Short mmCIF file of C-alpha atoms in Angstrom, two decimals:
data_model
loop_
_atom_site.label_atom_id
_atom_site.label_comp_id
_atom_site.label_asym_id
_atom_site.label_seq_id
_atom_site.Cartn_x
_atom_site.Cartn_y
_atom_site.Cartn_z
CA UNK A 1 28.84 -50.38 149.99
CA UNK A 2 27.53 -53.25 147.50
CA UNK A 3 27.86 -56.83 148.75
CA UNK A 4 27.16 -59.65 146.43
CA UNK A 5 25.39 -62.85 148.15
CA UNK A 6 25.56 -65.98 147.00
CA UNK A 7 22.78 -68.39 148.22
CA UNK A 8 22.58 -72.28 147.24
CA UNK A 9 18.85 -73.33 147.83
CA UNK A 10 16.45 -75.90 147.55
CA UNK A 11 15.32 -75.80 144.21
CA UNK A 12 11.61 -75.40 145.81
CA UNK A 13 8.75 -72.65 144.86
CA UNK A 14 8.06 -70.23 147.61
CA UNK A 15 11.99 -70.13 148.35
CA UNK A 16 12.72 -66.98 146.10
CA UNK A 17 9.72 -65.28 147.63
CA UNK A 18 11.15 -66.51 151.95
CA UNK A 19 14.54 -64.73 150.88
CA UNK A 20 13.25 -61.33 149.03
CA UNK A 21 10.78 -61.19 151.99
CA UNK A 22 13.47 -61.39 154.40
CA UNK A 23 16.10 -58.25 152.59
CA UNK A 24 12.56 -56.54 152.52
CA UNK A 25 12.04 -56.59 155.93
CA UNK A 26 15.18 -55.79 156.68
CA UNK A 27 14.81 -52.59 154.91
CA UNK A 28 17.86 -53.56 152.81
CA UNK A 29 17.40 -53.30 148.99
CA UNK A 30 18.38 -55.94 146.24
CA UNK A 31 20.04 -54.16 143.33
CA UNK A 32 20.23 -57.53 141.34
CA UNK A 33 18.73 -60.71 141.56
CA UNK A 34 19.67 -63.81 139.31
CA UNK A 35 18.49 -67.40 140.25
CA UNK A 36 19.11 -70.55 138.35
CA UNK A 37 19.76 -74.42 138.84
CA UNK A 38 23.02 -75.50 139.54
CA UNK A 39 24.68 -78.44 138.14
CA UNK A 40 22.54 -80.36 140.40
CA UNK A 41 18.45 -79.49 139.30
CA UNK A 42 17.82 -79.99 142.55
CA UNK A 43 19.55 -76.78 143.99
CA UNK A 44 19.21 -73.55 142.66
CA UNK A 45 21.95 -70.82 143.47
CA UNK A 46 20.72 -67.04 144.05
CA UNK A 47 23.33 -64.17 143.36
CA UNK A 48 22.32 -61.30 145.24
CA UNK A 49 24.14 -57.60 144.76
CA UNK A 50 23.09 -55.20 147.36
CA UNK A 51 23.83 -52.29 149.12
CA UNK A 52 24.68 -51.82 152.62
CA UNK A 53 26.87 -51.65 155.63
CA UNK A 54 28.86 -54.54 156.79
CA UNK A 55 26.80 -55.06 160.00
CA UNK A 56 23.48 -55.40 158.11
CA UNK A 57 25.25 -57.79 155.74
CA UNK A 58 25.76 -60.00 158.78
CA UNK A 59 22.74 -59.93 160.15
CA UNK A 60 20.89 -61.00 156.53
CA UNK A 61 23.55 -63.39 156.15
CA UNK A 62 22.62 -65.21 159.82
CA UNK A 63 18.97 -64.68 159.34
CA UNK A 64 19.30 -66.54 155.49
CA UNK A 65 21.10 -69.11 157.21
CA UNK A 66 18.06 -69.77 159.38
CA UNK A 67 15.38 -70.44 156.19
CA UNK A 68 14.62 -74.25 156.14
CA UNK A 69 15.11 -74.26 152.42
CA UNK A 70 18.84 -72.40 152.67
CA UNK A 71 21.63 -75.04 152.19
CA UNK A 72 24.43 -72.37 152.22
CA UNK A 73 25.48 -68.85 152.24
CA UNK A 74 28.46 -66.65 151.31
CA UNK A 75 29.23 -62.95 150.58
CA UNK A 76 31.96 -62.78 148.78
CA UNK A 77 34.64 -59.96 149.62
CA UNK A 78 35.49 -57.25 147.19
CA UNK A 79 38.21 -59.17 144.87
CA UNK A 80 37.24 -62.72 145.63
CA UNK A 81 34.88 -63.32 142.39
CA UNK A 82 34.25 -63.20 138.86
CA UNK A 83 31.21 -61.65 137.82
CA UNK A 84 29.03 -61.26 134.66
CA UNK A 85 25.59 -59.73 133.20
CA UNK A 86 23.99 -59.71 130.29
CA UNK A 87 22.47 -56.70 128.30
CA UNK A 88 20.34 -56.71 125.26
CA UNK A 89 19.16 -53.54 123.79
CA UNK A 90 17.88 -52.63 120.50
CA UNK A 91 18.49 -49.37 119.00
CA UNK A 92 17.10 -47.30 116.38
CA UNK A 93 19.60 -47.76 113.40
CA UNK A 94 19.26 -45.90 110.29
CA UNK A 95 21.32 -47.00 107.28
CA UNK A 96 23.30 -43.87 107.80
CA UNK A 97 24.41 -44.72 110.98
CA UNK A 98 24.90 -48.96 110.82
CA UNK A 99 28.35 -48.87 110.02
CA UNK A 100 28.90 -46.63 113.64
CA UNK A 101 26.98 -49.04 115.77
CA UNK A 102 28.82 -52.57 114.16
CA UNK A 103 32.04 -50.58 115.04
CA UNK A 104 30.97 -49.64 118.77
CA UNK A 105 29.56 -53.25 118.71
CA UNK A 106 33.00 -54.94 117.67
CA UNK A 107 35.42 -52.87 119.77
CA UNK A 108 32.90 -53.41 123.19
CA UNK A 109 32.54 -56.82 122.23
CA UNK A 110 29.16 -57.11 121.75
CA UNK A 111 27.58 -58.98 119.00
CA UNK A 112 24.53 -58.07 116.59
CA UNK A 113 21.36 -60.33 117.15
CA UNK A 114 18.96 -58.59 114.64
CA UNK A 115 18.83 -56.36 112.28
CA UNK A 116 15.13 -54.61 110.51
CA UNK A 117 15.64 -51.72 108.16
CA UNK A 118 15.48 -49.39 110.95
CA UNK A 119 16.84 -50.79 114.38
CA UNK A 120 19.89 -53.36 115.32
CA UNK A 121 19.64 -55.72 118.52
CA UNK A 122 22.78 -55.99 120.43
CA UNK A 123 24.01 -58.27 123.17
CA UNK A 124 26.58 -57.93 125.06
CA UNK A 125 27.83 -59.97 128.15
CA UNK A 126 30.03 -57.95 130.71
CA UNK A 127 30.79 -56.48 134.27
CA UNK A 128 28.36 -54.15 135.52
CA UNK A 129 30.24 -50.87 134.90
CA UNK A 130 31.05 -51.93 131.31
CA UNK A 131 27.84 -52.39 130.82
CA UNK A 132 26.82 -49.24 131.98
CA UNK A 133 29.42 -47.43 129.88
CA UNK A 134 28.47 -49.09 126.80
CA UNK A 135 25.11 -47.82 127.12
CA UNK A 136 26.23 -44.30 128.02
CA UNK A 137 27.95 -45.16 124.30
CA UNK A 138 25.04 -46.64 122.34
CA UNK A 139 22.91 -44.05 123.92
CA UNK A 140 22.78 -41.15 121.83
CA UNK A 141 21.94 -43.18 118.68
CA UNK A 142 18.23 -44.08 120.36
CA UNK A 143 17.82 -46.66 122.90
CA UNK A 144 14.30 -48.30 122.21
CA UNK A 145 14.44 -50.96 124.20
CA UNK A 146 16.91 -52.21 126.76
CA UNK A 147 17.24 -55.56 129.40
CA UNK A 148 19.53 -56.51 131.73
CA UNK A 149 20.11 -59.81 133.53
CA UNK A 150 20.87 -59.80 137.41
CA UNK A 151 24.56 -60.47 138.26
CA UNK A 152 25.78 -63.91 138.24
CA UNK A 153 29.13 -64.69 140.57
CA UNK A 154 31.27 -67.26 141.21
CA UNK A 155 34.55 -67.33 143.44
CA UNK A 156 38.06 -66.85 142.21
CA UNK A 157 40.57 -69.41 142.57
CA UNK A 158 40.66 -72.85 142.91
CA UNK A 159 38.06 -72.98 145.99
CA UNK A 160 33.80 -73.17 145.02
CA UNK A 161 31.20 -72.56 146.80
CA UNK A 162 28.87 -76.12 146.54
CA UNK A 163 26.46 -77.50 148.63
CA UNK A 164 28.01 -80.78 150.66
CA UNK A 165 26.12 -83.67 150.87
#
């Protein structure tokens, strides 16, 4: 099952490499890793997705509570977040076929960054599995070159997830 993590940090170097060290050891693999400041440039916040069982989730959760440079920890349950990546692939676009990709583009929402006589650049800012079916989409016209952002979270609601100081 995929758990996402949300970690509030010390905005510090080495921190990053303390909490990928400790899902390695765990044997528990990241499928998506974003880290930026907060609000505050002194704390950064780290949005982890990963998968595993609910056990294992508890025991990285207690052990990331432990680091020195961890200010506070949540995993959010399956419905208690809002969640976005970003995508940005270029495709090979031939004037034949530019009209079909500005359609896909404007019914998936994504927008047109460049266009060259014989690619377009898209981008396109979503939830994971709409990401992943509009690439399934753009996919047959030639992907050349594709990147993804990790996933960034916050909580539903009127609660947050801040450090206190």
């Amino acid at each position: 099952m995929k758990h996402t993590i949300s970690v509030l940090v010390e905005n510090h170097s080495g921190v990053l490499s303390r909490i990928s060290g400790l899902f390695s050891r765990r044997g528990f693999n990241i499928e998506s890793l974003a880290v930026g400041p907060t609000h505050d440039p002194s704390i950064s916040r780290i949005t982890i997705v990963a998968d595993g069982d609910d056990h294992t989730v508890e025991q990285i959760e207690k052990q990331l509570n432990k680091l020195i440079d961890v200010i506070k920890v949540k995993t959010f349950g399956r419905d208690e977040f809002v969640a976005r990546e970003l995508m940005i692939v270029k495709v090979s676009a031939p004037a034949e076929k530019r009209s079909e990709i500005m359609t896909i583009a404007e019914i998936t929402g994504a927008k047109v960054m460049d266009v060259t006589l014989t690619t377009m650049t898209l981008e396109i800012c979503d939830r994971y599995d709409r990401l992943c079916r509009f690439e399934r989409v753009i996919e047959p016209y030639g992907i050349l070159e594709m990147a993804r952002t990790g996933t960034v979270a916050v909580e539903r609601g009127s609660e947050y997830f801040a450090a206190k100081k």
